[in-house]
Amino acid sequence: MFCAALDVPHNFREHLLRTVGLNIFRVGTLSYACQDNRVLQINDGTGKKKLVILGTGWAGASFLRNIDTSLYDVHVVSPRNYFMFTPLLPSVTCGTVEARSIVEPIRNIVRKNGGAFRFWEAECYKIDPASKKIHCRSGDGTNVDGNGEFAVDYDYLVVTVGARPNTFNTPGVVENCHFLKEVEDAQKIRKSVMKCFEKAALPNLTEEERKKNVHFVVIGGGPTGVEFAAELHDFVNEDLAKLYPDVKKYVNISVIEAGDHILTMFDKRITHFAEDKFKREGIDLKTNFKVVKVSDKTITMSNPATGEIAVPYGLAVWSTGIGTRPIIMDFMKQVGQANRRVLATDEWLRVHGCEDVYALGDCATITQRKVMEDVDAIFRVADKDNSGTLTVKKIKDVLGDIYVRYPQVELYLKTNQMKGFHDLLKDKESEELNIEELKKALAQVDSQVKLLPATAQVAAQEGAYLADCFNRMNICEESPEGPLRIRGAGRHRFKPFRYRHLGQFAPLGGEQTAAQLPGDWIHVGHSTQWLWYSVYASKQFSWRTRMLVVSDWGRRFIFGRDSSSL
Amino acid sequence: MFCAALDVPHNFREHLLRTVGLNIFRVGTLSYACQDNRVLQINDGTGKKKLVILGTGWAGASFLRNIDTSLYDVHVVSPRNYFMFTPLLPSVTCGTVEARSIVEPIRNIVRKNGGAFRFWEAECYKIDPASKKIHCRSGDGTNVDGNGEFAVDYDYLVVTVGARPNTFNTPGVVENCHFLKEVEDAQKIRKSVMKCFEKAALPNLTEEERKKNVHFVVIGGGPTGVEFAAELHDFVNEDLAKLYPDVKKYVNISVIEAGDHILTMFDKRITHFAEDKFKREGIDLKTNFKVVKVSDKTITMSNPATGEIAVPYGLAVWSTGIGTRPIIMDFMKQVGQANRRVLATDEWLRVHGCEDVYALGDCATITQRKVMEDVDAIFRVADKDNSGTLTVKKIKDVLGDIYVRYPQVELYLKTNQMKGFHDLLKDKESEELNIEELKKALAQVDSQVKLLPATAQVAAQEGAYLADCFNRMNICEESPEGPLRIRGAGRHRFKPFRYRHLGQFAPLGGEQTAAQLPGDWIHVGHSTQWLWYSVYASKQFSWRTRMLVVSDWGRRFIFGRDSSSL
């Protein structure tokens, strides 16, 4: 914090220089990230801890929006200087919403909090938890200095680098397919769609070539792929059909899905509705087809019934799920988590195997502690007088803490329509139970442990939760508010992270959206589309993007989507 | 028109096949553009003439907006499927206006006229006036067929391909400088400006490197360069200063101009005002400096006083004027106009040296016929009874035609505050004058012949004029409305093109614009900025772009410009 000439408010730095009387400024490539940081803080006493955040996606931006920058020396490193509202990304592919309407500069987000912080547009390529440093590299830029590498030390590191598209090593995907993960991807798709139409309208083509040029293939029947297919279908029918009357008849949209159905994370009723709607509209649904190869001209897919078939295509969008970023793979090796897909953290989002590193969003997952692993410790904690048996009263005393620490217990009771812990006991009349009886009672409880999905909703809630923990670090250090430590003494400082599912949407095109809200509330139709509009407008990070998104929708209603090949 | 399977309405083609009974469809790469076209039309009588337009800039779009597509078989070839409102291009570089707000798809423009036409997104690389064909090539597109070449024949060809940036063969310009001619250029500049700021904020740089990264250099003190410098200055001071407080102090904007002054096409008062304003604001004006070389790190410029100096820079925008496109150079060679900068046309926009080819906009210029070249013919025409002398009455009979045919005569009278032709005669009492006396009288008149500037205004007026001529071709063939043919018999079909200058603006930043309107009306200030807003909003090609541009301005007023590095 005090090493780089540019990283410290001038007056503060000078004050330090005068009072401490030390010249600890060492300028150089790597000495910038200086190890004197914490020494100085101990000497000085007032120095803020250095909090470094990697990434500006949902988790990172949500953390930054909530962190109190007056308590920490906040540094952000990300290759993008903006946050992007991912749920509207498929809308950008066809110009229903403009790219800039769904992005908000990170500097704006933090400045609104009145906070001082530093942002560096660079990519972190290595985390070094042993020496508490990260190594970064800034992207290329014509004529501009600063392509070099630099290192940043940290007291706390918050990793929110997200994931990358998963190609499952399918040959030709990286070279020939579009992804739909970044704003630039959506912009490229939009331009390519128009190119496909313009190419199909050229005079010197055969019918087959025309057909090929406007054969749009979506690989992956998840929400992103399905929404893109629906958007494209609307774009073609509502806007392009009028402008390209001769091309219209050649257009074909295919969705290839390896499983039996599309939108499998939704209720079956939604899946069926979507499939029926797509079939009615002439979108070619190819379920149980696995793409095995993509060349510049054809997509080869296989199916037990048909074997391998190759179809010519004009534009392909690969949207089959997420994979691990190289930096996370490397980091996992260092902290003893090799061969995992994402970083494992505890319920407080702390990365297993190292100190002061937190991970959230798509690059991490919470490994919920199993009850059966801790059952002996639970017994010990509950059995305060070491009698070797638990009474119902003894259990009740710690039950609140157990519910908080192991949410699967409560979930298990709920799922099995039990009213309380008492129902878990087979012999409900028994006054006491020993360790073996407790184990029996809890044996099935861990079946309820589920991984959280890699969604924006989870990442945003994690970011807000972690920022709140950081903001109340000192308070909670003194009066911890978490559950009893089962394997240690005292209480946890914070309550563990608990995800609250607010429901999910699947826009299906034609002003119809499927919604699945908590409490098994399912609805598909035009009214849900308006719910979707209002939820997504309200969830915008700023009034600016809110206004832009709403006016984009309005413009589309009045004038249609733009078909300039930009 | 009847050879390409895709170029003819099906029923019409079949009708022809049946009635004419001829199979004249020859399919192949080049036979597509068929020579049977005119033969057929003669046979059939109802066939429309094939009108091919190259380019969709101001001239082309203005022509297309006005042409009656029911009279001609209209084909458009352009590498861009949209029209771009160039005067707002500098605003796009800093996000005052969004790129898509200033473009309108050509298909939309023509469709609004209710007209049928064909558009092909391709580049014409060769005009072949001898066989009345153009040769085109469509751009590359991933996975898409149709990169091949194709030929299109024409009855009439309207060339509006515009110009390209002129580097004066300065080494390193193409590799290292940005231009400001296309929408993509402006988008790239916008992204690069943000990159420069992000790079200058990185931790591992020296002061010099930071300064270099945010040294923005504009080469060329014309309206585009000046407006970009002003926009950038506003962007830095109104928006970026808050977000990049540490970088602000390093920012430097330089304008390099080879001449004595910037904005030399404007009145001196405007030039001085702009220069003073720039100096006050700390924009570094380097007049009398010629750029001799651009490397990836420095710009080398020379001045008689200082000699050659090299300055490091972060971003350079080259905006020094326009040069000739290769297709025009090649075409000029074919029609005997080699070694010219732009195509020469007559006053009816017809290209000298070939038939049925029209050229307008930045790729062409009108060569006004000189009076002194035609003075003998003028004498002959006016001297109806071949008496060898002209009376004032005889002159008056043809004076209207002479004024229309040679506008320099009227201009000369006006400039020299003469009231009529009579004032040109030295011996005003003389009743008659012979050829020598006429020559003497008109000797100075041609000094008033001026080339029209390469502006949007000229191009737009030319496009509208030519479309009007085409729309009334049949009517004017029968009852010509042009002036007497001086060197031929009868009258010209149309009045020659006459440019009406409506004034020009130079936005200078800080909500101030300089305006120079006809009648020597000059004003600089905030009120002119509002005039500028209303003129440019009203000049938009569609209600859609009008709404977008106005809402962009509104958004900027409320929220400032976006600083996402997109």
mmCIF file of C-alpha atoms in Angstrom, chain B residues 369-524:
data_model
loop_
_atom_site.group_PDB
_atom_site.id
_atom_site.type_symbol
_atom_site.label_atom_id
_atom_site.label_comp_id
_atom_site.label_asym_id
_atom_site.label_seq_id
_atom_site.Cartn_x
_atom_site.Cartn_y
_atom_site.Cartn_z
ATOM 1 C CA ARG B 369 -17.692 24.864 -68.557
ATOM 2 C CA LYS B 370 -15.713 28.094 -69.071
ATOM 3 C CA VAL B 371 -17.356 31.004 -70.839
ATOM 4 C CA MET B 372 -14.194 31.864 -72.717
ATOM 5 C CA GLU B 373 -13.996 28.357 -74.161
ATOM 6 C CA ASP B 374 -17.473 28.734 -75.581
ATOM 7 C CA VAL B 375 -17.436 32.438 -76.404
ATOM 8 C CA ASP B 376 -17.532 31.880 -80.144
ATOM 9 C CA ALA B 377 -20.460 29.529 -79.828
ATOM 10 C CA ILE B 378 -22.212 31.924 -77.473
ATOM 11 C CA PHE B 379 -21.795 34.665 -80.043
ATOM 12 C CA ARG B 380 -23.188 32.409 -82.742
ATOM 13 C CA VAL B 381 -26.213 31.435 -80.682
ATOM 14 C CA ALA B 382 -26.987 35.008 -79.701
ATOM 15 C CA ASP B 383 -26.415 36.383 -83.195
ATOM 16 C CA LYS B 384 -29.489 34.752 -84.629
ATOM 17 C CA ASP B 385 -29.456 36.588 -87.920
ATOM 18 C CA ASN B 386 -25.712 36.025 -88.466
ATOM 19 C CA SER B 387 -25.105 39.739 -88.773
ATOM 20 C CA GLY B 388 -21.673 39.494 -87.104
ATOM 21 C CA THR B 389 -22.664 41.917 -84.383
ATOM 22 C CA LEU B 390 -24.764 41.607 -81.262
ATOM 23 C CA THR B 391 -27.221 44.177 -80.063
ATOM 24 C CA VAL B 392 -28.184 44.488 -76.393
ATOM 25 C CA LYS B 393 -31.581 43.096 -77.282
ATOM 26 C CA LYS B 394 -30.077 40.025 -78.919
ATOM 27 C CA ILE B 395 -27.984 39.399 -75.812
ATOM 28 C CA LYS B 396 -30.949 39.839 -73.530
ATOM 29 C CA ASP B 397 -32.796 37.117 -75.443
ATOM 30 C CA VAL B 398 -30.227 34.475 -74.473
ATOM 31 C CA LEU B 399 -29.051 35.996 -71.200
ATOM 32 C CA GLY B 400 -31.291 33.770 -69.033
ATOM 33 C CA ASP B 401 -29.847 30.678 -70.676
ATOM 34 C CA ILE B 402 -26.310 31.984 -70.307
ATOM 35 C CA TYR B 403 -26.841 32.677 -66.625
ATOM 36 C CA VAL B 404 -28.111 29.115 -66.106
ATOM 37 C CA ARG B 405 -25.422 27.490 -68.243
ATOM 38 C CA TYR B 406 -22.558 29.632 -66.904
ATOM 39 C CA PRO B 407 -23.419 30.635 -63.327
ATOM 40 C CA GLN B 408 -20.035 32.337 -63.063
ATOM 41 C CA VAL B 409 -21.418 35.200 -65.166
ATOM 42 C CA GLU B 410 -24.070 36.041 -62.621
ATOM 43 C CA LEU B 411 -21.596 35.471 -59.790
ATOM 44 C CA TYR B 412 -19.092 37.799 -61.416
ATOM 45 C CA LEU B 413 -21.685 40.539 -61.757
ATOM 46 C CA LYS B 414 -22.711 40.103 -58.123
ATOM 47 C CA THR B 415 -19.145 40.071 -56.808
ATOM 48 C CA ASN B 416 -18.341 43.246 -58.746
ATOM 49 C CA GLN B 417 -21.579 44.896 -57.726
ATOM 50 C CA MET B 418 -22.833 45.183 -61.283
ATOM 51 C CA LYS B 419 -26.505 45.305 -61.918
ATOM 52 C CA GLY B 420 -26.692 43.555 -65.262
ATOM 53 C CA PHE B 421 -24.850 42.282 -68.297
ATOM 54 C CA HIS B 422 -24.825 45.831 -69.607
ATOM 55 C CA ASP B 423 -22.322 46.830 -66.928
ATOM 56 C CA LEU B 424 -19.803 44.414 -68.374
ATOM 57 C CA LEU B 425 -19.481 46.449 -71.513
ATOM 58 C CA LYS B 426 -16.789 49.074 -71.366
ATOM 59 C CA ASP B 427 -18.390 51.366 -73.851
ATOM 60 C CA LYS B 428 -21.854 51.298 -72.382
ATOM 61 C CA GLU B 429 -23.296 53.644 -74.950
ATOM 62 C CA SER B 430 -22.403 51.337 -77.825
ATOM 63 C CA GLU B 431 -25.418 49.867 -79.493
ATOM 64 C CA GLU B 432 -23.663 46.909 -81.000
ATOM 65 C CA LEU B 433 -20.619 44.745 -80.219
ATOM 66 C CA ASN B 434 -18.613 42.288 -82.229
ATOM 67 C CA ILE B 435 -16.976 39.028 -81.125
ATOM 68 C CA GLU B 436 -13.785 40.717 -79.932
ATOM 69 C CA GLU B 437 -15.749 43.156 -77.827
ATOM 70 C CA LEU B 438 -17.773 40.282 -76.339
ATOM 71 C CA LYS B 439 -14.563 38.437 -75.489
ATOM 72 C CA LYS B 440 -13.185 41.501 -73.782
ATOM 73 C CA ALA B 441 -16.378 41.936 -71.794
ATOM 74 C CA LEU B 442 -16.348 38.346 -70.589
ATOM 75 C CA ALA B 443 -12.594 37.997 -70.141
ATOM 76 C CA GLN B 444 -12.606 38.005 -66.332
ATOM 77 C CA VAL B 445 -15.845 36.131 -65.807
ATOM 78 C CA ASP B 446 -14.314 32.642 -65.506
ATOM 79 C CA SER B 447 -12.252 33.714 -62.516
ATOM 80 C CA GLN B 448 -15.411 33.074 -60.523
ATOM 81 C CA VAL B 449 -15.446 29.351 -61.318
ATOM 82 C CA LYS B 450 -14.915 27.542 -58.033
ATOM 83 C CA LEU B 451 -14.815 23.860 -57.164
ATOM 84 C CA LEU B 452 -17.442 22.750 -54.728
ATOM 85 C CA PRO B 453 -16.083 21.581 -51.378
ATOM 86 C CA ALA B 454 -16.140 17.887 -50.493
ATOM 87 C CA THR B 455 -18.867 18.188 -47.910
ATOM 88 C CA ALA B 456 -21.957 16.260 -46.887
ATOM 89 C CA GLN B 457 -24.084 19.201 -47.912
ATOM 90 C CA VAL B 458 -22.825 19.192 -51.503
ATOM 91 C CA ALA B 459 -23.151 15.411 -51.781
ATOM 92 C CA ALA B 460 -26.692 15.393 -50.390
ATOM 93 C CA GLN B 461 -27.848 18.129 -52.769
ATOM 94 C CA GLU B 462 -26.229 16.362 -55.723
ATOM 95 C CA GLY B 463 -27.961 13.108 -54.802
ATOM 96 C CA ALA B 464 -31.370 14.743 -54.560
ATOM 97 C CA TYR B 465 -30.786 16.678 -57.804
ATOM 98 C CA LEU B 466 -29.767 13.598 -59.770
ATOM 99 C CA ALA B 467 -32.676 11.522 -58.450
ATOM 100 C CA ASP B 468 -35.022 14.276 -59.514
ATOM 101 C CA CYS B 469 -33.494 14.250 -63.008
ATOM 102 C CA PHE B 470 -33.911 10.472 -63.230
ATOM 103 C CA ASN B 471 -37.497 10.690 -62.001
ATOM 104 C CA ARG B 472 -38.359 13.208 -64.711
ATOM 105 C CA MET B 473 -36.225 11.701 -67.461
ATOM 106 C CA ASN B 474 -39.194 10.898 -69.724
ATOM 107 C CA ILE B 475 -40.961 14.197 -69.148
ATOM 108 C CA CYS B 476 -37.842 16.245 -69.777
ATOM 109 C CA GLU B 477 -36.947 14.191 -72.821
ATOM 110 C CA GLU B 478 -40.128 15.504 -74.408
ATOM 111 C CA SER B 479 -40.150 18.997 -73.005
ATOM 112 C CA PRO B 480 -36.612 19.886 -71.966
ATOM 113 C CA GLU B 481 -36.303 22.450 -69.203
ATOM 114 C CA GLY B 482 -32.589 23.134 -69.355
ATOM 115 C CA PRO B 483 -30.806 26.066 -70.999
ATOM 116 C CA LEU B 484 -30.145 26.377 -74.726
ATOM 117 C CA ARG B 485 -27.396 24.094 -75.977
ATOM 118 C CA ILE B 486 -24.592 26.505 -76.807
ATOM 119 C CA ARG B 487 -22.539 24.065 -78.832
ATOM 120 C CA GLY B 488 -25.421 21.968 -80.087
ATOM 121 C CA ALA B 489 -29.022 22.337 -81.108
ATOM 122 C CA GLY B 490 -32.105 22.605 -78.957
ATOM 123 C CA ARG B 491 -32.155 22.671 -75.182
ATOM 124 C CA HIS B 492 -30.564 20.614 -72.419
ATOM 125 C CA ARG B 493 -33.042 18.224 -70.836
ATOM 126 C CA PHE B 494 -32.352 19.398 -67.288
ATOM 127 C CA LYS B 495 -31.109 22.496 -65.615
ATOM 128 C CA PRO B 496 -27.500 21.958 -64.531
ATOM 129 C CA PHE B 497 -26.816 21.214 -60.865
ATOM 130 C CA ARG B 498 -26.618 24.343 -58.737
ATOM 131 C CA TYR B 499 -25.297 24.163 -55.164
ATOM 132 C CA ARG B 500 -27.070 26.154 -52.491
ATOM 133 C CA HIS B 501 -24.818 26.759 -49.512
ATOM 134 C CA LEU B 502 -26.775 26.658 -46.262
ATOM 135 C CA GLY B 503 -23.917 27.465 -43.927
ATOM 136 C CA GLN B 504 -21.634 25.401 -41.764
ATOM 137 C CA PHE B 505 -20.960 24.643 -38.137
ATOM 138 C CA ALA B 506 -17.806 24.012 -36.145
ATOM 139 C CA PRO B 507 -18.508 22.627 -32.666
ATOM 140 C CA LEU B 508 -15.759 23.828 -30.343
ATOM 141 C CA GLY B 509 -16.658 21.976 -27.143
ATOM 142 C CA GLY B 510 -17.979 23.286 -23.844
ATOM 143 C CA GLU B 511 -21.439 23.672 -25.369
ATOM 144 C CA GLN B 512 -20.145 26.261 -27.812
ATOM 145 C CA THR B 513 -20.420 26.054 -31.561
ATOM 146 C CA ALA B 514 -19.262 28.385 -34.305
ATOM 147 C CA ALA B 515 -21.725 28.951 -37.104
ATOM 148 C CA GLN B 516 -21.123 30.607 -40.451
ATOM 149 C CA LEU B 517 -24.360 31.046 -42.315
ATOM 150 C CA PRO B 518 -25.002 32.594 -45.734
ATOM 151 C CA GLY B 519 -24.978 36.391 -45.741
ATOM 152 C CA ASP B 520 -21.828 36.576 -43.638
ATOM 153 C CA TRP B 521 -23.817 35.707 -40.512
ATOM 154 C CA ILE B 522 -21.247 34.562 -37.987
ATOM 155 C CA HIS B 523 -21.878 33.580 -34.439
ATOM 156 C CA VAL B 524 -20.051 31.622 -31.774
#
